[in-house]
Amino acid sequence: MTKYISIRDDDVNALTSPDTLKEVYGFLFDENIPVNFSAVPKLNASAKTASKDFGEGTYEPFIPKDKAGDDRDIPIGENTELVNFLRSLPNAEFLMHGLTHSGDMPDYEFENKDPEVIASKIAEGKRLMKDAFGKAPWAFVAPQDKYSYEALRQIRDNFKLFSLGWVDKYRIPKSLYMKYYLMKLGHTNYMKLGDFLVTEHPGCLFSRFRDHAECNWKLESYLRNYNYTIIVVHHWEFYRETGELDEPLYARFKIKIKELQENSGYEFIGFSQLYEKIMGKPPL
């Protein structure tokens, strides 16, 4: 039985250099392996993180140091070189990753509980993504996997797929508890809510902040136990703070992907295929 793998890259934004994406994912593009880009529609360059890996209250690490702290929103469409490059990729798909990726710390962006604020963010993000990539996104990724009940309700109303690291029981309404327990009892990593699909993934396992052996074991275990695996990576995390490519980390990623590609038991697919295989119909 074939098992399916989808690669999700997070944090592409108006300040992302296409040369970075070419250097990191060039071998995937050459082999026609789909890459699903979780893109920030309108990055706020003063966005901060509470991640202990980087230090709470620091600027998001994917923001270039010379731009960090610039409190303005930059639509992804302003980077025409980036957008033209991404649109030229035949197997690329685009997910909406928040709106500005900037929250009212310690709350992340989509932990906001105001219905009007959430509705405005979703509408603007979809419009900006459509302007940039030619069609509105149908899949959503919440910054840092954090979201309020209200955000979840509106994400469900406006998208077909919500890609999460894990379904947090304490972030979903009690009306979904039965679906949640059935997912756990059925040893699956997704929930079907009508034509809305919520997926889980094993975390960002190609990171200098994680133990390589432990991450490799976790990925192998996940691949063994589930029919669908989403491998989440950050293009920017393959670089050291000095700007140089982290060769050992990048080599581990490249070797693992090629190993899986050469295994006839696995197939790399885009998110639209992922949705169709699980739900039995295309997302649009």
mmCIF file of C-alpha atoms in Angstrom:
data_model
loop_
_atom_site.group_PDB
_atom_site.id
_atom_site.type_symbol
_atom_site.label_atom_id
_atom_site.label_comp_id
_atom_site.label_asym_id
_atom_site.label_seq_id
_atom_site.Cartn_x
_atom_site.Cartn_y
_atom_site.Cartn_z
ATOM 1 C CA MET A 1 0.000 0.000 0.000
ATOM 2 C CA THR A 2 1.358 3.399 -1.010
ATOM 3 C CA LYS A 3 1.798 6.002 1.699
ATOM 4 C CA TYR A 4 1.716 9.709 0.941
ATOM 5 C CA ILE A 5 4.007 12.565 1.938
ATOM 6 C CA SER A 6 3.442 16.296 1.547
ATOM 7 C CA ILE A 7 6.212 18.843 2.103
ATOM 8 C CA ARG A 8 5.042 22.101 3.710
ATOM 9 C CA ASP A 9 7.390 25.081 3.836
ATOM 10 C CA ASP A 10 6.452 27.852 6.255
ATOM 11 C CA ASP A 11 6.986 31.618 6.314
ATOM 12 C CA VAL A 12 7.500 32.664 2.690
ATOM 13 C CA ASN A 13 6.785 36.398 2.696
ATOM 14 C CA ALA A 14 7.503 39.680 0.918
ATOM 15 C CA LEU A 15 11.067 39.738 2.312
ATOM 16 C CA THR A 16 11.935 36.210 1.141
ATOM 17 C CA SER A 17 14.589 35.931 -1.545
ATOM 18 C CA PRO A 18 13.785 33.503 -4.373
ATOM 19 C CA ASP A 19 17.494 32.606 -4.407
ATOM 20 C CA THR A 20 17.084 31.174 -0.910
ATOM 21 C CA LEU A 21 14.212 28.958 -2.051
ATOM 22 C CA LYS A 22 16.193 27.844 -5.083
ATOM 23 C CA GLU A 23 19.199 26.911 -2.963
ATOM 24 C CA VAL A 24 17.158 24.964 -0.402
ATOM 25 C CA TYR A 25 14.519 23.357 -2.605
ATOM 26 C CA GLY A 26 16.247 23.284 -5.980
ATOM 27 C CA PHE A 27 16.630 19.513 -5.862
ATOM 28 C CA LEU A 28 12.894 19.174 -5.189
ATOM 29 C CA PHE A 29 12.033 21.444 -8.112
ATOM 30 C CA ASP A 30 14.375 19.442 -10.372
ATOM 31 C CA GLU A 31 12.672 16.187 -9.384
ATOM 32 C CA ASN A 32 9.149 17.668 -9.681
ATOM 33 C CA ILE A 33 8.459 16.954 -6.019
ATOM 34 C CA PRO A 34 5.576 19.215 -4.936
ATOM 35 C CA VAL A 35 6.275 21.910 -2.363
ATOM 36 C CA ASN A 36 3.370 23.481 -0.488
ATOM 37 C CA PHE A 37 4.259 27.027 0.532
ATOM 38 C CA SER A 38 2.586 28.385 3.659
ATOM 39 C CA ALA A 39 2.859 32.078 2.789
ATOM 40 C CA VAL A 40 2.338 35.213 4.876
ATOM 41 C CA PRO A 41 0.066 37.521 2.821
ATOM 42 C CA LYS A 42 1.174 40.810 4.410
ATOM 43 C CA LEU A 43 4.145 40.480 6.737
ATOM 44 C CA ASN A 44 4.580 42.946 9.555
ATOM 45 C CA ALA A 45 8.350 43.276 9.867
ATOM 46 C CA SER A 46 8.107 43.919 13.610
ATOM 47 C CA ALA A 47 6.459 40.530 14.288
ATOM 48 C CA LYS A 48 7.832 38.845 17.403
ATOM 49 C CA THR A 49 7.998 35.309 18.712
ATOM 50 C CA ALA A 50 7.620 33.742 22.144
ATOM 51 C CA SER A 51 9.662 30.699 21.088
ATOM 52 C CA LYS A 52 12.210 29.620 23.680
ATOM 53 C CA ASP A 53 14.484 28.545 20.812
ATOM 54 C CA PHE A 54 15.096 32.150 19.846
ATOM 55 C CA GLY A 55 14.312 33.979 23.065
ATOM 56 C CA GLU A 56 10.897 35.254 24.032
ATOM 57 C CA GLY A 57 10.088 38.670 22.641
ATOM 58 C CA THR A 58 12.646 38.547 19.811
ATOM 59 C CA TYR A 59 11.756 39.363 16.235
ATOM 60 C CA GLU A 60 10.648 36.439 14.105
ATOM 61 C CA PRO A 61 13.826 34.749 12.844
ATOM 62 C CA PHE A 62 12.677 34.687 9.221
ATOM 63 C CA ILE A 63 12.734 38.511 9.100
ATOM 64 C CA PRO A 64 16.097 39.817 7.793
ATOM 65 C CA LYS A 65 18.021 41.546 10.569
ATOM 66 C CA ASP A 66 18.193 44.833 8.676
ATOM 67 C CA LYS A 67 14.399 44.858 8.330
ATOM 68 C CA ALA A 68 13.376 43.540 11.759
ATOM 69 C CA GLY A 69 11.495 46.091 13.815
ATOM 70 C CA ASP A 70 10.144 48.004 10.819
ATOM 71 C CA ASP A 71 6.544 48.377 11.944
ATOM 72 C CA ARG A 72 4.841 48.248 8.575
ATOM 73 C CA ASP A 73 2.875 45.661 6.658
ATOM 74 C CA ILE A 74 4.392 44.452 3.382
ATOM 75 C CA PRO A 75 2.083 42.602 0.950
ATOM 76 C CA ILE A 76 3.712 39.561 -0.616
ATOM 77 C CA GLY A 77 2.739 40.855 -4.056
ATOM 78 C CA GLU A 78 5.224 43.715 -3.691
ATOM 79 C CA ASN A 79 8.049 41.211 -4.192
ATOM 80 C CA THR A 80 7.373 40.612 -7.880
ATOM 81 C CA GLU A 81 10.569 38.604 -8.362
ATOM 82 C CA LEU A 82 9.495 36.170 -5.655
ATOM 83 C CA VAL A 83 5.900 35.916 -6.856
ATOM 84 C CA ASN A 84 6.923 35.378 -10.485
ATOM 85 C CA PHE A 85 9.338 32.651 -9.424
ATOM 86 C CA LEU A 86 6.769 30.861 -7.267
ATOM 87 C CA ARG A 87 4.128 31.074 -9.984
ATOM 88 C CA SER A 88 6.577 29.506 -12.441
ATOM 89 C CA LEU A 89 6.824 26.325 -10.361
ATOM 90 C CA PRO A 90 4.528 23.682 -11.846
ATOM 91 C CA ASN A 91 3.959 21.730 -8.607
ATOM 92 C CA ALA A 92 3.771 24.525 -6.049
ATOM 93 C CA GLU A 93 0.653 25.101 -3.960
ATOM 94 C CA PHE A 94 0.002 28.040 -1.661
ATOM 95 C CA LEU A 95 -1.524 28.027 1.805
ATOM 96 C CA MET A 96 -2.433 31.147 3.768
ATOM 97 C CA HIS A 97 -0.235 31.558 6.853
ATOM 98 C CA GLY A 98 -2.000 34.111 9.015
ATOM 99 C CA LEU A 99 -2.147 37.640 7.633
ATOM 100 C CA THR A 100 0.762 39.631 9.089
ATOM 101 C CA HIS A 101 2.184 36.919 11.398
ATOM 102 C CA SER A 102 2.166 39.596 14.095
ATOM 103 C CA GLY A 103 0.022 39.239 17.210
ATOM 104 C CA ASP A 104 -0.607 41.157 20.391
ATOM 105 C CA MET A 105 1.999 39.245 22.389
ATOM 106 C CA PRO A 106 1.829 36.986 24.305
ATOM 107 C CA ASP A 107 -1.117 36.087 22.039
ATOM 108 C CA TYR A 108 -0.311 35.131 18.476
ATOM 109 C CA GLU A 109 -2.226 36.619 15.573
ATOM 110 C CA PHE A 110 -5.131 34.167 15.299
ATOM 111 C CA GLU A 111 -5.648 33.869 19.039
ATOM 112 C CA ASN A 112 -7.648 37.074 18.666
ATOM 113 C CA LYS A 113 -11.252 36.551 19.775
ATOM 114 C CA ASP A 114 -12.899 39.507 18.020
ATOM 115 C CA PRO A 115 -15.133 38.208 15.183
ATOM 116 C CA GLU A 116 -14.725 41.378 13.116
ATOM 117 C CA VAL A 117 -10.934 41.362 13.421
ATOM 118 C CA ILE A 118 -10.702 37.710 12.415
ATOM 119 C CA ALA A 119 -13.109 38.186 9.496
ATOM 120 C CA SER A 120 -11.118 41.173 8.252
ATOM 121 C CA LYS A 121 -7.810 39.299 8.463
ATOM 122 C CA ILE A 122 -9.132 36.305 6.553
ATOM 123 C CA ALA A 123 -10.782 38.401 3.855
ATOM 124 C CA GLU A 124 -7.711 40.574 3.310
ATOM 125 C CA GLY A 125 -5.340 37.615 3.345
ATOM 126 C CA LYS A 126 -7.363 35.737 0.752
ATOM 127 C CA ARG A 127 -7.546 38.835 -1.455
ATOM 128 C CA LEU A 128 -3.803 39.474 -1.275
ATOM 129 C CA MET A 129 -3.014 35.819 -2.001
ATOM 130 C CA LYS A 130 -5.385 35.819 -4.968
ATOM 131 C CA ASP A 131 -3.812 39.013 -6.300
ATOM 132 C CA ALA A 132 -0.339 37.481 -6.000
ATOM 133 C CA PHE A 133 -0.935 33.898 -7.105
ATOM 134 C CA GLY A 134 -4.009 34.084 -9.285
ATOM 135 C CA LYS A 135 -6.398 32.240 -7.008
ATOM 136 C CA ALA A 136 -7.585 32.473 -3.433
ATOM 137 C CA PRO A 137 -6.086 30.009 -0.929
ATOM 138 C CA TRP A 138 -8.288 27.152 0.251
ATOM 139 C CA ALA A 139 -5.933 25.900 2.990
ATOM 140 C CA PHE A 140 -4.834 27.689 6.165
ATOM 141 C CA VAL A 141 -1.932 27.518 8.621
ATOM 142 C CA ALA A 142 -2.165 29.442 11.907
ATOM 143 C CA PRO A 143 1.054 31.134 13.083
ATOM 144 C CA GLN A 144 2.579 28.944 15.791
ATOM 145 C CA ASP A 145 -0.508 26.649 15.631
ATOM 146 C CA LYS A 146 -2.323 29.074 17.952
ATOM 147 C CA TYR A 147 -5.978 29.978 17.394
ATOM 148 C CA SER A 148 -9.095 30.985 19.311
ATOM 149 C CA TYR A 149 -12.530 29.315 19.167
ATOM 150 C CA GLU A 150 -13.713 32.227 17.003
ATOM 151 C CA ALA A 151 -10.761 31.898 14.647
ATOM 152 C CA LEU A 152 -11.399 28.169 14.260
ATOM 153 C CA ARG A 153 -15.055 28.833 13.459
ATOM 154 C CA GLN A 154 -14.172 31.308 10.731
ATOM 155 C CA ILE A 155 -11.298 29.217 9.360
ATOM 156 C CA ARG A 156 -13.795 26.379 9.004
ATOM 157 C CA ASP A 157 -16.221 28.690 7.170
ATOM 158 C CA ASN A 158 -13.605 30.086 4.769
ATOM 159 C CA PHE A 159 -11.221 27.238 4.008
ATOM 160 C CA LYS A 160 -11.297 23.530 3.171
ATOM 161 C CA LEU A 161 -8.177 22.463 5.077
ATOM 162 C CA PHE A 162 -6.537 23.520 8.341
ATOM 163 C CA SER A 163 -2.965 22.213 8.682
ATOM 164 C CA LEU A 164 -1.856 21.884 12.316
ATOM 165 C CA GLY A 165 0.954 20.290 14.268
ATOM 166 C CA TRP A 166 -1.661 18.736 16.491
ATOM 167 C CA VAL A 167 -5.320 19.184 17.327
ATOM 168 C CA ASP A 168 -5.314 20.811 20.755
ATOM 169 C CA LYS A 169 -8.323 19.560 22.733
ATOM 170 C CA TYR A 170 -8.393 22.813 24.667
ATOM 171 C CA ARG A 171 -8.638 24.948 21.527
ATOM 172 C CA ILE A 172 -11.658 23.221 20.014
ATOM 173 C CA PRO A 173 -15.298 23.443 21.168
ATOM 174 C CA LYS A 174 -16.801 20.544 23.100
ATOM 175 C CA SER A 175 -19.045 19.818 20.123
ATOM 176 C CA LEU A 176 -15.947 18.460 18.351
ATOM 177 C CA TYR A 177 -14.767 16.241 21.195
ATOM 178 C CA MET A 178 -16.378 13.129 19.720
ATOM 179 C CA LYS A 179 -14.551 13.683 16.421
ATOM 180 C CA TYR A 180 -11.353 14.286 18.372
ATOM 181 C CA TYR A 181 -11.661 11.044 20.384
ATOM 182 C CA LEU A 182 -12.570 9.048 17.279
ATOM 183 C CA MET A 183 -9.403 10.367 15.616
ATOM 184 C CA LYS A 184 -7.323 9.215 18.570
ATOM 185 C CA LEU A 185 -9.051 5.836 18.853
ATOM 186 C CA GLY A 186 -8.795 5.281 15.111
ATOM 187 C CA HIS A 187 -5.064 6.082 15.104
ATOM 188 C CA THR A 188 -5.464 8.633 12.329
ATOM 189 C CA ASN A 189 -3.902 12.065 12.050
ATOM 190 C CA TYR A 190 -6.829 13.984 10.579
ATOM 191 C CA MET A 191 -10.416 14.937 11.332
ATOM 192 C CA LYS A 192 -13.206 15.281 8.772
ATOM 193 C CA LEU A 193 -15.771 17.943 9.619
ATOM 194 C CA GLY A 194 -18.145 17.849 6.672
ATOM 195 C CA ASP A 195 -16.061 19.013 3.725
ATOM 196 C CA PHE A 196 -13.547 20.657 6.086
ATOM 197 C CA LEU A 197 -10.356 18.717 6.844
ATOM 198 C CA VAL A 198 -8.036 19.214 9.826
ATOM 199 C CA THR A 199 -4.624 17.544 9.565
ATOM 200 C CA GLU A 200 -1.761 16.925 11.986
ATOM 201 C CA HIS A 201 1.982 16.614 11.386
ATOM 202 C CA PRO A 202 4.935 15.404 13.502
ATOM 203 C CA GLY A 203 6.493 18.832 14.029
ATOM 204 C CA CYS A 204 9.453 20.619 12.492
ATOM 205 C CA LEU A 205 12.034 17.844 12.586
ATOM 206 C CA PHE A 206 14.804 19.460 10.540
ATOM 207 C CA SER A 207 15.964 22.065 12.998
ATOM 208 C CA ARG A 208 19.245 22.948 14.677
ATOM 209 C CA PHE A 209 17.302 23.111 17.928
ATOM 210 C CA ARG A 210 16.322 19.433 17.792
ATOM 211 C CA ASP A 211 18.359 16.272 18.298
ATOM 212 C CA HIS A 212 18.931 14.645 14.903
ATOM 213 C CA ALA A 213 18.691 11.027 16.060
ATOM 214 C CA GLU A 214 15.508 11.666 18.005
ATOM 215 C CA CYS A 215 13.914 13.540 15.098
ATOM 216 C CA ASN A 216 14.830 10.815 12.627
ATOM 217 C CA TRP A 217 13.272 8.200 14.909
ATOM 218 C CA LYS A 218 10.140 10.323 15.287
ATOM 219 C CA LEU A 219 9.758 10.789 11.537
ATOM 220 C CA GLU A 220 10.295 7.096 10.830
ATOM 221 C CA SER A 221 7.756 6.195 13.498
ATOM 222 C CA TYR A 222 5.248 8.652 12.056
ATOM 223 C CA LEU A 223 5.732 7.338 8.524
ATOM 224 C CA ARG A 224 5.251 3.803 9.785
ATOM 225 C CA ASN A 225 2.092 4.539 11.745
ATOM 226 C CA TYR A 226 0.208 6.847 9.367
ATOM 227 C CA ASN A 227 -0.794 6.743 5.713
ATOM 228 C CA TYR A 228 -0.348 10.508 5.341
ATOM 229 C CA THR A 229 2.620 12.502 6.575
ATOM 230 C CA ILE A 230 3.168 16.230 6.270
ATOM 231 C CA ILE A 231 6.841 17.135 6.589
ATOM 232 C CA VAL A 232 7.100 20.742 7.778
ATOM 233 C CA VAL A 233 10.295 22.679 7.151
ATOM 234 C CA HIS A 234 11.383 26.314 7.298
ATOM 235 C CA HIS A 235 13.570 27.402 4.381
ATOM 236 C CA TRP A 236 15.226 30.026 6.603
ATOM 237 C CA GLU A 237 16.168 27.492 9.270
ATOM 238 C CA PHE A 238 18.676 25.832 6.950
ATOM 239 C CA TYR A 239 20.854 28.921 7.375
ATOM 240 C CA ARG A 240 23.059 29.882 10.283
ATOM 241 C CA GLU A 241 22.778 33.345 11.817
ATOM 242 C CA THR A 242 25.861 34.308 9.797
ATOM 243 C CA GLY A 243 23.884 33.697 6.601
ATOM 244 C CA GLU A 244 25.778 30.559 5.588
ATOM 245 C CA LEU A 245 23.983 27.351 4.704
ATOM 246 C CA ASP A 246 24.013 24.882 7.591
ATOM 247 C CA GLU A 247 25.530 22.075 5.539
ATOM 248 C CA PRO A 248 25.079 19.178 8.043
ATOM 249 C CA LEU A 249 21.425 20.037 8.694
ATOM 250 C CA TYR A 250 20.679 20.571 5.026
ATOM 251 C CA ALA A 251 22.425 17.311 4.085
ATOM 252 C CA ARG A 252 20.230 15.374 6.540
ATOM 253 C CA PHE A 253 17.106 16.869 4.973
ATOM 254 C CA LYS A 254 18.228 16.219 1.413
ATOM 255 C CA ILE A 255 19.345 12.651 2.115
ATOM 256 C CA LYS A 256 16.070 11.796 3.883
ATOM 257 C CA ILE A 257 13.891 13.204 1.095
ATOM 258 C CA LYS A 258 15.863 11.358 -1.587
ATOM 259 C CA GLU A 259 15.699 8.178 0.469
ATOM 260 C CA LEU A 260 11.914 8.453 0.652
ATOM 261 C CA GLN A 261 11.667 9.340 -3.031
ATOM 262 C CA GLU A 262 13.545 6.173 -3.976
ATOM 263 C CA ASN A 263 11.264 4.043 -1.790
ATOM 264 C CA SER A 264 8.413 2.735 -3.946
ATOM 265 C CA GLY A 265 6.168 2.625 -0.890
ATOM 266 C CA TYR A 266 5.954 6.431 -0.741
ATOM 267 C CA GLU A 267 4.622 9.124 -3.047
ATOM 268 C CA PHE A 268 5.073 12.878 -2.673
ATOM 269 C CA ILE A 269 1.880 14.836 -3.254
ATOM 270 C CA GLY A 270 0.532 18.375 -3.040
ATOM 271 C CA PHE A 271 -2.085 19.471 -0.534
ATOM 272 C CA SER A 272 -4.856 19.354 -3.141
ATOM 273 C CA GLN A 273 -4.060 15.674 -3.724
ATOM 274 C CA LEU A 274 -3.856 15.103 0.023
ATOM 275 C CA TYR A 275 -7.334 16.556 0.465
ATOM 276 C CA GLU A 276 -8.748 14.541 -2.425
ATOM 277 C CA LYS A 277 -7.290 11.238 -1.245
ATOM 278 C CA ILE A 278 -8.688 11.670 2.272
ATOM 279 C CA MET A 279 -12.003 13.298 1.397
ATOM 280 C CA GLY A 280 -12.713 11.499 -1.878
ATOM 281 C CA LYS A 281 -13.217 14.728 -3.846
ATOM 282 C CA PRO A 282 -11.124 17.733 -4.921
ATOM 283 C CA PRO A 283 -11.042 20.777 -2.626
ATOM 284 C CA LEU A 284 -12.496 23.129 -5.247
#
